[in-house]
Amino acid sequence: MMYAAIMGYGTIGSGVAEILEKSRERIACGAGHEIKLKYVLDLRDFPDSPVADRIVHDFKVIEEDEQVKMVVETMGGVDPAYPFVKACLNAGKHVITSNKALVAAHGTELLQIARDRHVNFFFEASVGGGIPIIRTLYRCLTGEKILEITGILNGTTNFILTKMDREGAAFDRVLREAQELGYAERNPEADVEGHDTCRKIAILTALATGKEVHYEDINTEGITRITDTDFRYAKMMGTSVKLLGISRIQGGKVYARVAPVMIDKEHPLYSVCGVYNGILVKSDMLGTSMYYGSGAGKLPTASAVVADMIEAAQNADANVSFGWKAEQQAIADRGEWESRYFVRIAGDAKDHAEQVKAAFGEVRTFVLEGADEYAFLTAKMSEERFQKAAIAFDGERQKNGEEGIRQIIHAELEED
Ligand code: HSE
């Protein structure tokens, strides 16, 4: 018998309690012994819940109970999750968390405490919800050199972009619908501004490189500037727009960014729609592999937490070697990032053809019927070169009192 506690009886915490009960025998079989839930820490009481008799309000009860060898943190946020998790590890307890904010901000320190105390700090559920991507990286792909990770890592924004694509709807309307359905938070900033994806790609990059990644170093752009007009062009071009977290490990450098990216039907992530997540990994021997599934939600996320609990139980007296060390991984200058660009401009394509060619080189032009604008797709170029061209082009137009560039979207499309 191994005693466990859950900190935070919200959506995921209650899902973990539910799975521990429903799959008790299967979990005992995998873990080698039964995992028994002794406490649930929460500020609230849950008198009608199946864990009513195990609710505690004082963290010290868990910290000081030597019988509790495993603690699940599903509170979210950094405070008080960070001091509680740190105290549990220091007390010699295994900790399992679903909290990407905690892992991205304090993962290096918490992993090291776990190593020093011969316990485990696992966080499979922090990236990709129920998709087993972290264990895949540190166990299945452990002999592989990771070259690139590209992920649709946020279900909320993928739901919004999929709806905009399929229904031609505007961002604000779809966001409201997502909030009504409970997919988007009342304050949706972390999702729609890309911060959630940023933390997740930072964690995956740290796992791939074995070094600490500061998520603040990752250039992050959300989806709030993506419009229904962009999707009208995308439809015409046979493409779509997805919010991607991308990490490329090339020539001894690591490039990482979060941005809405135009991709076409040939791209493996094109079919990852709605609230689902998908993660594409390129590695030296295996080549391309992809991982797909529910990136959020009560039972899928809790399932990943329970898998970590089983692994912790299997390694009750040993630290499983994984994660990253304190050495910092530099993120290469964004100016070196190579991409194609989708650009929208007011006016008539024919009137600007020479100016556009002089600034951006050969482009493919797209015209929307009835629109007061056009779009073009550049060849692949560095961000530095593109930005210089865009600034010069905009400057010329503004000098003539004309409107500047309306939209710029990265495009991961094969050259024509
Ligand atoms: N808000 C996140 C999402 C939850 O939409 O993917 C899972 O991390």
Short mmCIF file of C-alpha atoms and ligand atoms in Angstrom, two decimals:
data_model
loop_
_atom_site.label_atom_id
_atom_site.label_comp_id
_atom_site.label_asym_id
_atom_site.label_seq_id
_atom_site.Cartn_x
_atom_site.Cartn_y
_atom_site.Cartn_z
CA MET A 1 0.00 0.00 0.00
CA MET A 2 1.25 3.46 -0.87
CA TYR A 3 -0.54 6.54 0.51
CA ALA A 4 -1.07 9.58 -1.70
CA ALA A 5 -2.49 13.08 -1.37
CA ILE A 6 -3.96 15.45 -3.91
CA MET A 7 -3.48 19.22 -3.59
CA GLY A 8 -6.30 21.01 -5.44
CA TYR A 9 -9.69 19.35 -5.98
CA GLY A 10 -10.58 21.16 -9.21
CA THR A 11 -11.19 19.61 -12.60
CA ILE A 12 -7.95 17.63 -12.79
CA GLY A 13 -7.62 16.81 -9.10
CA SER A 14 -11.13 15.38 -8.97
CA GLY A 15 -10.36 13.45 -12.18
CA VAL A 16 -7.31 11.89 -10.50
CA ALA A 17 -9.43 10.86 -7.47
CA GLU A 18 -12.01 9.38 -9.82
CA ILE A 19 -9.47 7.31 -11.77
CA LEU A 20 -7.74 6.10 -8.59
CA GLU A 21 -11.12 4.74 -7.49
CA LYS A 22 -12.43 3.42 -10.82
CA SER A 23 -9.17 1.79 -11.96
CA ARG A 24 -7.98 0.74 -8.51
CA GLU A 25 -7.08 -2.83 -9.43
CA ARG A 26 -5.41 -2.00 -12.73
CA ILE A 27 -3.35 0.73 -11.04
CA ALA A 28 -2.35 -1.63 -8.20
CA CYS A 29 -1.28 -4.18 -10.78
CA GLY A 30 0.88 -1.65 -12.65
CA ALA A 31 2.28 0.03 -9.55
CA GLY A 32 3.00 -3.19 -7.69
CA HIS A 33 0.80 -2.16 -4.79
CA GLU A 34 -2.40 -0.25 -4.15
CA ILE A 35 -2.22 3.55 -4.24
CA LYS A 36 -4.58 4.83 -1.56
CA LEU A 37 -5.77 8.42 -1.45
CA LYS A 38 -5.40 9.68 2.12
CA TYR A 39 -5.90 13.45 1.83
CA VAL A 40 -7.30 16.04 -0.55
CA LEU A 41 -6.12 19.57 0.16
CA ASP A 42 -8.45 22.37 -0.85
CA LEU A 43 -9.73 25.65 0.57
CA ARG A 44 -13.29 24.46 -0.06
CA ASP A 45 -15.29 21.61 1.50
CA PHE A 46 -16.86 19.07 -0.82
CA PRO A 47 -19.49 17.51 1.47
CA ASP A 48 -21.23 15.59 -1.34
CA SER A 49 -18.10 14.33 -3.04
CA PRO A 50 -16.57 10.83 -2.72
CA VAL A 51 -13.54 12.40 -1.00
CA ALA A 52 -15.53 14.39 1.61
CA ASP A 53 -13.94 12.40 4.47
CA ARG A 54 -10.41 13.11 3.21
CA ILE A 55 -10.59 16.87 2.68
CA VAL A 56 -8.01 18.87 4.65
CA HIS A 57 -7.39 22.61 4.62
CA ASP A 58 -3.93 22.70 6.16
CA PHE A 59 -0.95 21.80 3.96
CA LYS A 60 1.07 20.82 7.06
CA VAL A 61 -1.17 17.76 7.52
CA ILE A 62 0.19 16.36 4.25
CA GLU A 63 3.74 17.61 4.66
CA GLU A 64 4.12 16.12 8.11
CA ASP A 65 2.41 12.77 7.51
CA GLU A 66 5.25 10.32 6.91
CA GLN A 67 2.80 7.73 5.61
CA VAL A 68 2.11 9.93 2.56
CA LYS A 69 4.82 9.10 0.04
CA MET A 70 3.28 10.67 -3.04
CA VAL A 71 1.65 14.07 -3.60
CA VAL A 72 -0.27 15.20 -6.67
CA GLU A 73 -0.29 18.96 -7.29
CA THR A 74 -3.25 20.09 -9.40
CA MET A 75 -3.77 23.56 -7.95
CA GLY A 76 -2.29 25.43 -10.92
CA GLY A 77 -0.38 28.71 -10.77
CA VAL A 78 2.93 29.23 -9.03
CA ASP A 79 1.86 30.37 -5.58
CA PRO A 80 1.35 28.40 -3.35
CA ALA A 81 2.04 25.44 -5.64
CA TYR A 82 5.79 26.15 -5.70
CA PRO A 83 6.43 26.32 -1.92
CA PHE A 84 4.11 23.33 -1.32
CA VAL A 85 5.79 21.17 -3.98
CA LYS A 86 9.25 22.14 -2.79
CA ALA A 87 8.34 21.28 0.80
CA CYS A 88 6.92 17.89 -0.25
CA LEU A 89 10.08 16.99 -2.20
CA ASN A 90 12.25 18.13 0.71
CA ALA A 91 10.15 15.92 2.98
CA GLY A 92 11.12 12.96 0.75
CA LYS A 93 7.78 12.63 -1.06
CA HIS A 94 7.35 12.02 -4.79
CA VAL A 95 5.50 14.86 -6.50
CA ILE A 96 3.41 14.66 -9.65
CA THR A 97 2.07 17.84 -11.19
CA SER A 98 -0.03 18.93 -14.16
CA ASN A 99 1.10 22.52 -13.70
CA LYS A 100 3.10 23.87 -16.68
CA ALA A 101 3.49 27.32 -15.12
CA LEU A 102 5.22 25.72 -12.13
CA VAL A 103 7.43 23.44 -14.25
CA ALA A 104 8.42 26.20 -16.69
CA ALA A 105 9.28 28.61 -13.85
CA HIS A 106 10.86 26.28 -11.25
CA GLY A 107 11.37 22.91 -12.96
CA THR A 108 15.18 23.05 -12.80
CA GLU A 109 15.25 23.51 -9.03
CA LEU A 110 12.46 21.01 -8.33
CA LEU A 111 14.09 18.34 -10.53
CA GLN A 112 17.37 18.83 -8.66
CA ILE A 113 15.73 18.56 -5.23
CA ALA A 114 14.06 15.34 -6.39
CA ARG A 115 17.47 13.95 -7.49
CA ASP A 116 19.09 14.95 -4.20
CA ARG A 117 16.27 13.41 -2.14
CA HIS A 118 16.04 10.20 -4.26
CA VAL A 119 12.41 10.84 -5.11
CA ASN A 120 10.68 11.81 -8.35
CA PHE A 121 9.20 14.99 -9.73
CA PHE A 122 7.04 14.02 -12.71
CA PHE A 123 4.95 16.32 -14.92
CA GLU A 124 3.62 14.36 -17.91
CA ALA A 125 0.25 16.16 -17.75
CA SER A 126 1.83 19.61 -18.00
CA VAL A 127 2.27 19.35 -21.80
CA GLY A 128 -0.27 17.89 -24.22
CA GLY A 129 -2.76 16.89 -21.47
CA GLY A 130 -3.30 13.15 -21.84
CA ILE A 131 -0.81 12.70 -24.71
CA PRO A 132 2.25 10.81 -23.44
CA ILE A 133 4.82 13.16 -24.94
CA ILE A 134 7.18 13.73 -22.01
CA ARG A 135 7.66 10.04 -21.25
CA THR A 136 8.05 9.42 -25.00
CA LEU A 137 10.89 11.94 -25.13
CA TYR A 138 12.81 10.71 -22.09
CA ARG A 139 12.18 7.01 -22.50
CA CYS A 140 11.22 5.96 -26.04
CA LEU A 141 13.31 8.58 -27.85
CA THR A 142 16.14 8.64 -25.34
CA GLY A 143 18.64 7.34 -27.92
CA GLU A 144 17.54 9.85 -30.52
CA LYS A 145 18.98 13.26 -31.21
CA ILE A 146 15.96 15.56 -31.31
CA LEU A 147 16.13 17.94 -34.26
CA GLU A 148 12.75 19.63 -34.15
CA ILE A 149 9.56 19.69 -32.08
CA THR A 150 6.50 21.39 -33.54
CA GLY A 151 3.29 21.29 -31.57
CA ILE A 152 -0.30 22.37 -31.47
CA LEU A 153 -0.14 22.53 -27.71
CA ASN A 154 -3.20 24.53 -26.76
CA GLY A 155 -6.70 23.14 -27.21
CA THR A 156 -8.51 26.44 -26.67
CA THR A 157 -6.76 28.30 -29.48
CA ASN A 158 -6.95 25.28 -31.76
CA PHE A 159 -10.71 25.15 -31.17
CA ILE A 160 -11.01 28.86 -32.02
CA LEU A 161 -8.87 28.66 -35.17
CA THR A 162 -10.65 25.51 -36.37
CA LYS A 163 -14.03 27.26 -36.01
CA MET A 164 -12.76 30.37 -37.78
CA ASP A 165 -11.49 28.15 -40.58
CA ARG A 166 -14.63 26.02 -40.96
CA GLU A 167 -17.28 28.67 -40.38
CA GLY A 168 -15.56 31.82 -41.64
CA ALA A 169 -16.37 33.37 -38.25
CA ALA A 170 -14.60 36.31 -36.63
CA PHE A 171 -12.20 35.80 -33.73
CA ASP A 172 -14.30 37.63 -31.09
CA ARG A 173 -17.44 35.66 -31.87
CA VAL A 174 -15.67 32.29 -31.69
CA LEU A 175 -13.87 33.27 -28.49
CA ARG A 176 -17.22 34.07 -26.88
CA GLU A 177 -18.57 30.70 -28.02
CA ALA A 178 -15.50 28.92 -26.63
CA GLN A 179 -16.06 30.67 -23.29
CA GLU A 180 -19.74 29.66 -23.26
CA LEU A 181 -18.75 26.03 -23.92
CA GLY A 182 -16.21 26.18 -21.09
CA TYR A 183 -13.19 25.65 -23.41
CA ALA A 184 -11.84 29.15 -22.90
CA GLU A 185 -11.35 30.83 -19.53
CA ARG A 186 -13.21 34.02 -18.67
CA ASN A 187 -9.77 35.65 -18.82
CA PRO A 188 -8.47 33.95 -21.97
CA GLU A 189 -5.16 35.82 -22.16
CA ALA A 190 -2.84 32.91 -21.28
CA ASP A 191 -4.29 30.86 -24.13
CA VAL A 192 -4.99 33.41 -26.87
CA GLU A 193 -1.79 35.39 -26.35
CA GLY A 194 0.26 32.18 -26.66
CA HIS A 195 1.70 32.16 -23.09
CA ASP A 196 0.39 28.65 -22.38
CA THR A 197 1.96 27.29 -25.58
CA CYS A 198 5.18 29.14 -24.77
CA ARG A 199 5.57 27.39 -21.41
CA LYS A 200 4.82 24.02 -22.98
CA ILE A 201 7.35 24.38 -25.83
CA ALA A 202 9.89 25.64 -23.26
CA ILE A 203 9.42 22.42 -21.25
CA LEU A 204 9.74 20.22 -24.36
CA THR A 205 12.83 22.13 -25.51
CA ALA A 206 14.47 21.72 -22.09
CA LEU A 207 13.76 17.97 -22.24
CA ALA A 208 15.20 17.77 -25.75
CA THR A 209 18.40 19.67 -24.91
CA GLY A 210 18.88 18.62 -21.27
CA LYS A 211 19.35 22.30 -20.37
CA GLU A 212 17.19 24.91 -18.67
CA VAL A 213 15.11 27.01 -21.06
CA HIS A 214 13.85 30.40 -19.93
CA TYR A 215 10.38 30.67 -21.42
CA GLU A 216 10.77 34.46 -21.43
CA ASP A 217 13.44 34.03 -24.15
CA ILE A 218 10.93 32.47 -26.56
CA ASN A 219 9.38 34.96 -28.95
CA THR A 220 5.64 34.55 -28.50
CA GLU A 221 2.76 35.79 -30.60
CA GLY A 222 -0.84 34.72 -30.00
CA ILE A 223 -3.87 34.52 -32.26
CA THR A 224 -5.70 37.75 -31.43
CA ARG A 225 -4.60 39.41 -34.70
CA ILE A 226 -5.84 36.54 -36.89
CA THR A 227 -9.00 37.53 -38.78
CA ASP A 228 -11.73 35.95 -40.87
CA THR A 229 -10.14 37.64 -43.91
CA ASP A 230 -6.94 35.64 -43.32
CA PHE A 231 -9.01 32.47 -43.44
CA ARG A 232 -10.66 33.55 -46.71
CA TYR A 233 -7.20 33.67 -48.27
CA ALA A 234 -6.24 30.42 -46.54
CA LYS A 235 -9.26 28.68 -48.08
CA MET A 236 -8.29 29.95 -51.53
CA MET A 237 -4.71 28.77 -51.00
CA GLY A 238 -5.68 25.33 -49.63
CA THR A 239 -4.08 26.19 -46.29
CA SER A 240 -5.07 26.85 -42.70
CA VAL A 241 -3.63 28.80 -39.77
CA LYS A 242 -2.57 27.01 -36.57
CA LEU A 243 -0.93 28.29 -33.40
CA LEU A 244 2.36 26.40 -33.27
CA GLY A 245 5.06 26.08 -30.65
CA ILE A 246 8.22 25.34 -32.60
CA SER A 247 11.67 24.38 -31.44
CA ARG A 248 14.47 23.67 -33.91
CA ILE A 249 17.85 22.35 -32.88
CA GLN A 250 20.20 23.10 -35.76
CA GLY A 251 23.94 23.59 -36.11
CA GLY A 252 24.50 23.77 -32.36
CA LYS A 253 21.83 26.44 -31.94
CA VAL A 254 18.29 26.27 -30.61
CA TYR A 255 15.59 28.32 -32.31
CA ALA A 256 12.21 28.49 -30.59
CA ARG A 257 9.07 30.51 -31.09
CA VAL A 258 5.29 30.54 -30.69
CA ALA A 259 3.28 32.00 -33.56
CA PRO A 260 0.24 31.50 -35.76
CA VAL A 261 1.58 29.70 -38.82
CA MET A 262 0.01 29.02 -42.22
CA ILE A 263 0.31 25.33 -43.13
CA ASP A 264 -1.19 23.27 -45.95
CA LYS A 265 -2.87 19.87 -46.21
CA GLU A 266 0.47 18.10 -46.64
CA HIS A 267 1.56 19.18 -43.16
CA PRO A 268 0.95 16.41 -40.57
CA LEU A 269 -0.52 18.93 -38.10
CA TYR A 270 -3.10 20.22 -40.61
CA SER A 271 -5.67 17.62 -39.52
CA VAL A 272 -5.25 18.32 -35.80
CA CYS A 273 -8.51 20.18 -35.23
CA GLY A 274 -10.81 21.38 -32.47
CA VAL A 275 -9.61 20.98 -28.90
CA TYR A 276 -7.11 18.28 -29.85
CA ASN A 277 -3.33 18.65 -29.59
CA GLY A 278 -0.67 17.21 -31.86
CA ILE A 279 3.09 17.12 -31.50
CA LEU A 280 5.47 16.40 -34.35
CA VAL A 281 8.97 15.30 -33.43
CA LYS A 282 11.87 15.03 -35.86
CA SER A 283 14.81 13.01 -34.63
CA ASP A 284 17.98 11.72 -36.26
CA MET A 285 17.31 7.97 -36.54
CA LEU A 286 13.52 7.61 -36.27
CA GLY A 287 12.81 10.57 -38.54
CA THR A 288 9.37 12.09 -38.11
CA SER A 289 6.94 10.80 -35.49
CA MET A 290 3.69 12.36 -34.34
CA TYR A 291 1.69 12.20 -31.13
CA TYR A 292 -1.99 13.11 -31.12
CA GLY A 293 -4.83 13.20 -28.61
CA SER A 294 -6.73 15.12 -25.97
CA GLY A 295 -4.56 17.99 -24.83
CA ALA A 296 -6.88 19.06 -22.01
CA GLY A 297 -9.95 17.94 -20.10
CA LYS A 298 -10.60 16.21 -16.79
CA LEU A 299 -10.01 12.51 -17.43
CA PRO A 300 -7.40 12.77 -20.23
CA THR A 301 -5.21 15.05 -18.11
CA ALA A 302 -5.84 13.02 -14.95
CA SER A 303 -4.89 9.89 -16.89
CA ALA A 304 -1.41 11.34 -17.50
CA VAL A 305 -1.13 12.23 -13.79
CA VAL A 306 -2.06 8.67 -12.80
CA ALA A 307 0.53 7.24 -15.21
CA ASP A 308 3.15 9.35 -13.41
CA MET A 309 1.86 8.11 -10.04
CA ILE A 310 2.34 4.53 -11.21
CA GLU A 311 5.87 5.27 -12.42
CA ALA A 312 6.66 6.94 -9.09
CA ALA A 313 5.30 3.89 -7.22
CA GLN A 314 7.41 1.59 -9.40
CA ASN A 315 10.45 3.69 -8.48
CA ALA A 316 9.53 4.31 -4.87
CA ASP A 317 13.15 4.30 -3.66
CA ALA A 318 14.95 5.76 -6.68
CA ASN A 319 15.08 8.88 -8.76
CA VAL A 320 14.34 8.20 -12.42
CA SER A 321 16.98 10.00 -14.42
CA PHE A 322 15.32 12.53 -16.72
CA GLY A 323 14.70 16.22 -17.19
CA TRP A 324 17.33 18.90 -17.47
CA LYS A 325 20.17 20.46 -15.51
CA ALA A 326 20.81 24.07 -14.45
CA GLU A 327 23.00 25.01 -17.44
CA GLN A 328 21.03 27.52 -19.49
CA GLN A 329 20.10 26.84 -23.10
CA ALA A 330 20.47 29.99 -25.19
CA ILE A 331 17.70 30.65 -27.67
CA ALA A 332 19.10 31.90 -30.98
CA ASP A 333 18.32 35.37 -32.26
CA ARG A 334 14.88 35.45 -33.90
CA GLY A 335 16.37 37.33 -36.84
CA GLU A 336 17.97 34.08 -38.00
CA TRP A 337 14.62 32.23 -38.10
CA GLU A 338 13.89 31.04 -41.66
CA SER A 339 10.31 31.09 -42.88
CA ARG A 340 8.05 32.07 -45.74
CA TYR A 341 5.70 34.99 -45.09
CA PHE A 342 2.06 35.60 -45.96
CA VAL A 343 1.48 39.35 -46.29
CA ARG A 344 -1.75 41.34 -46.87
CA ILE A 345 -1.69 44.85 -48.27
CA ALA A 346 -4.38 47.42 -49.13
CA GLY A 347 -4.67 48.39 -52.78
CA ASP A 348 -4.22 46.76 -56.15
CA ALA A 349 -1.54 44.10 -56.66
CA LYS A 350 -0.76 45.34 -60.18
CA ASP A 351 0.02 48.86 -58.95
CA HIS A 352 2.59 47.56 -56.46
CA ALA A 353 4.13 44.69 -58.41
CA GLU A 354 7.51 46.37 -58.91
CA GLN A 355 7.73 47.76 -55.39
CA VAL A 356 6.88 44.35 -53.90
CA LYS A 357 9.43 42.57 -56.08
CA ALA A 358 12.13 45.09 -55.23
CA ALA A 359 11.51 44.70 -51.49
CA PHE A 360 10.66 40.99 -51.09
CA GLY A 361 11.91 39.30 -54.28
CA GLU A 362 9.72 36.89 -56.25
CA VAL A 363 6.32 36.37 -54.58
CA ARG A 364 3.07 34.54 -55.33
CA THR A 365 0.10 36.91 -55.35
CA PHE A 366 -3.47 36.17 -54.27
CA VAL A 367 -6.50 38.37 -54.90
CA LEU A 368 -9.80 38.08 -53.04
CA GLU A 369 -12.78 38.94 -55.16
CA GLY A 370 -14.40 42.19 -54.05
CA ALA A 371 -11.71 43.01 -51.46
CA ASP A 372 -9.84 46.34 -51.33
CA GLU A 373 -6.58 44.46 -50.84
CA TYR A 374 -4.41 41.56 -51.99
CA ALA A 375 -1.93 39.16 -50.43
CA PHE A 376 1.38 37.59 -51.36
CA LEU A 377 3.55 34.73 -50.23
CA THR A 378 7.30 35.26 -50.12
CA ALA A 379 10.05 32.72 -50.68
CA LYS A 380 11.80 31.39 -47.57
CA MET A 381 13.99 34.04 -45.95
CA SER A 382 15.41 35.02 -42.59
CA GLU A 383 13.23 37.11 -40.30
CA GLU A 384 15.90 39.80 -40.29
CA ARG A 385 15.77 40.09 -44.10
CA PHE A 386 11.96 40.06 -44.10
CA GLN A 387 11.68 42.72 -41.40
CA LYS A 388 14.09 45.02 -43.22
CA ALA A 389 12.11 44.62 -46.44
CA ALA A 390 8.77 45.16 -44.64
CA ILE A 391 10.00 48.32 -42.88
CA ALA A 392 11.37 49.78 -46.13
CA PHE A 393 8.19 48.88 -48.03
CA ASP A 394 5.91 50.33 -45.32
CA GLY A 395 8.05 53.48 -45.11
CA GLU A 396 7.64 54.14 -48.84
CA ARG A 397 3.86 53.67 -48.65
CA GLN A 398 3.47 55.89 -45.63
CA LYS A 399 5.53 58.60 -47.33
CA ASN A 400 2.90 58.56 -50.09
CA GLY A 401 0.10 58.69 -47.52
CA GLU A 402 -0.92 55.09 -48.25
CA GLU A 403 -1.93 52.40 -45.75
CA GLY A 404 0.89 50.08 -44.62
CA ILE A 405 1.01 46.29 -44.39
CA ARG A 406 -2.23 44.90 -42.89
CA GLN A 407 -1.14 41.44 -41.90
CA ILE A 408 1.94 39.22 -41.66
CA ILE A 409 1.72 35.48 -40.91
CA HIS A 410 4.57 32.96 -40.92
CA ALA A 411 4.04 30.25 -43.53
CA GLU A 412 5.49 26.74 -43.35
CA LEU A 413 4.73 25.86 -46.97
CA GLU A 414 6.88 24.04 -49.50
CA GLU A 415 8.47 26.32 -52.09
CA ASP A 416 6.40 26.46 -55.32
N1 HSE B 1 -5.84 26.02 -21.50
C1 HSE B 1 -5.12 24.86 -21.89
C2 HSE B 1 -5.54 24.46 -23.31
C3 HSE B 1 -5.39 23.74 -20.93
O1 HSE B 1 -6.51 25.03 -23.82
O2 HSE B 1 -4.87 23.63 -23.93
C4 HSE B 1 -4.43 22.59 -21.02
O3 HSE B 1 -3.13 22.96 -20.70
#
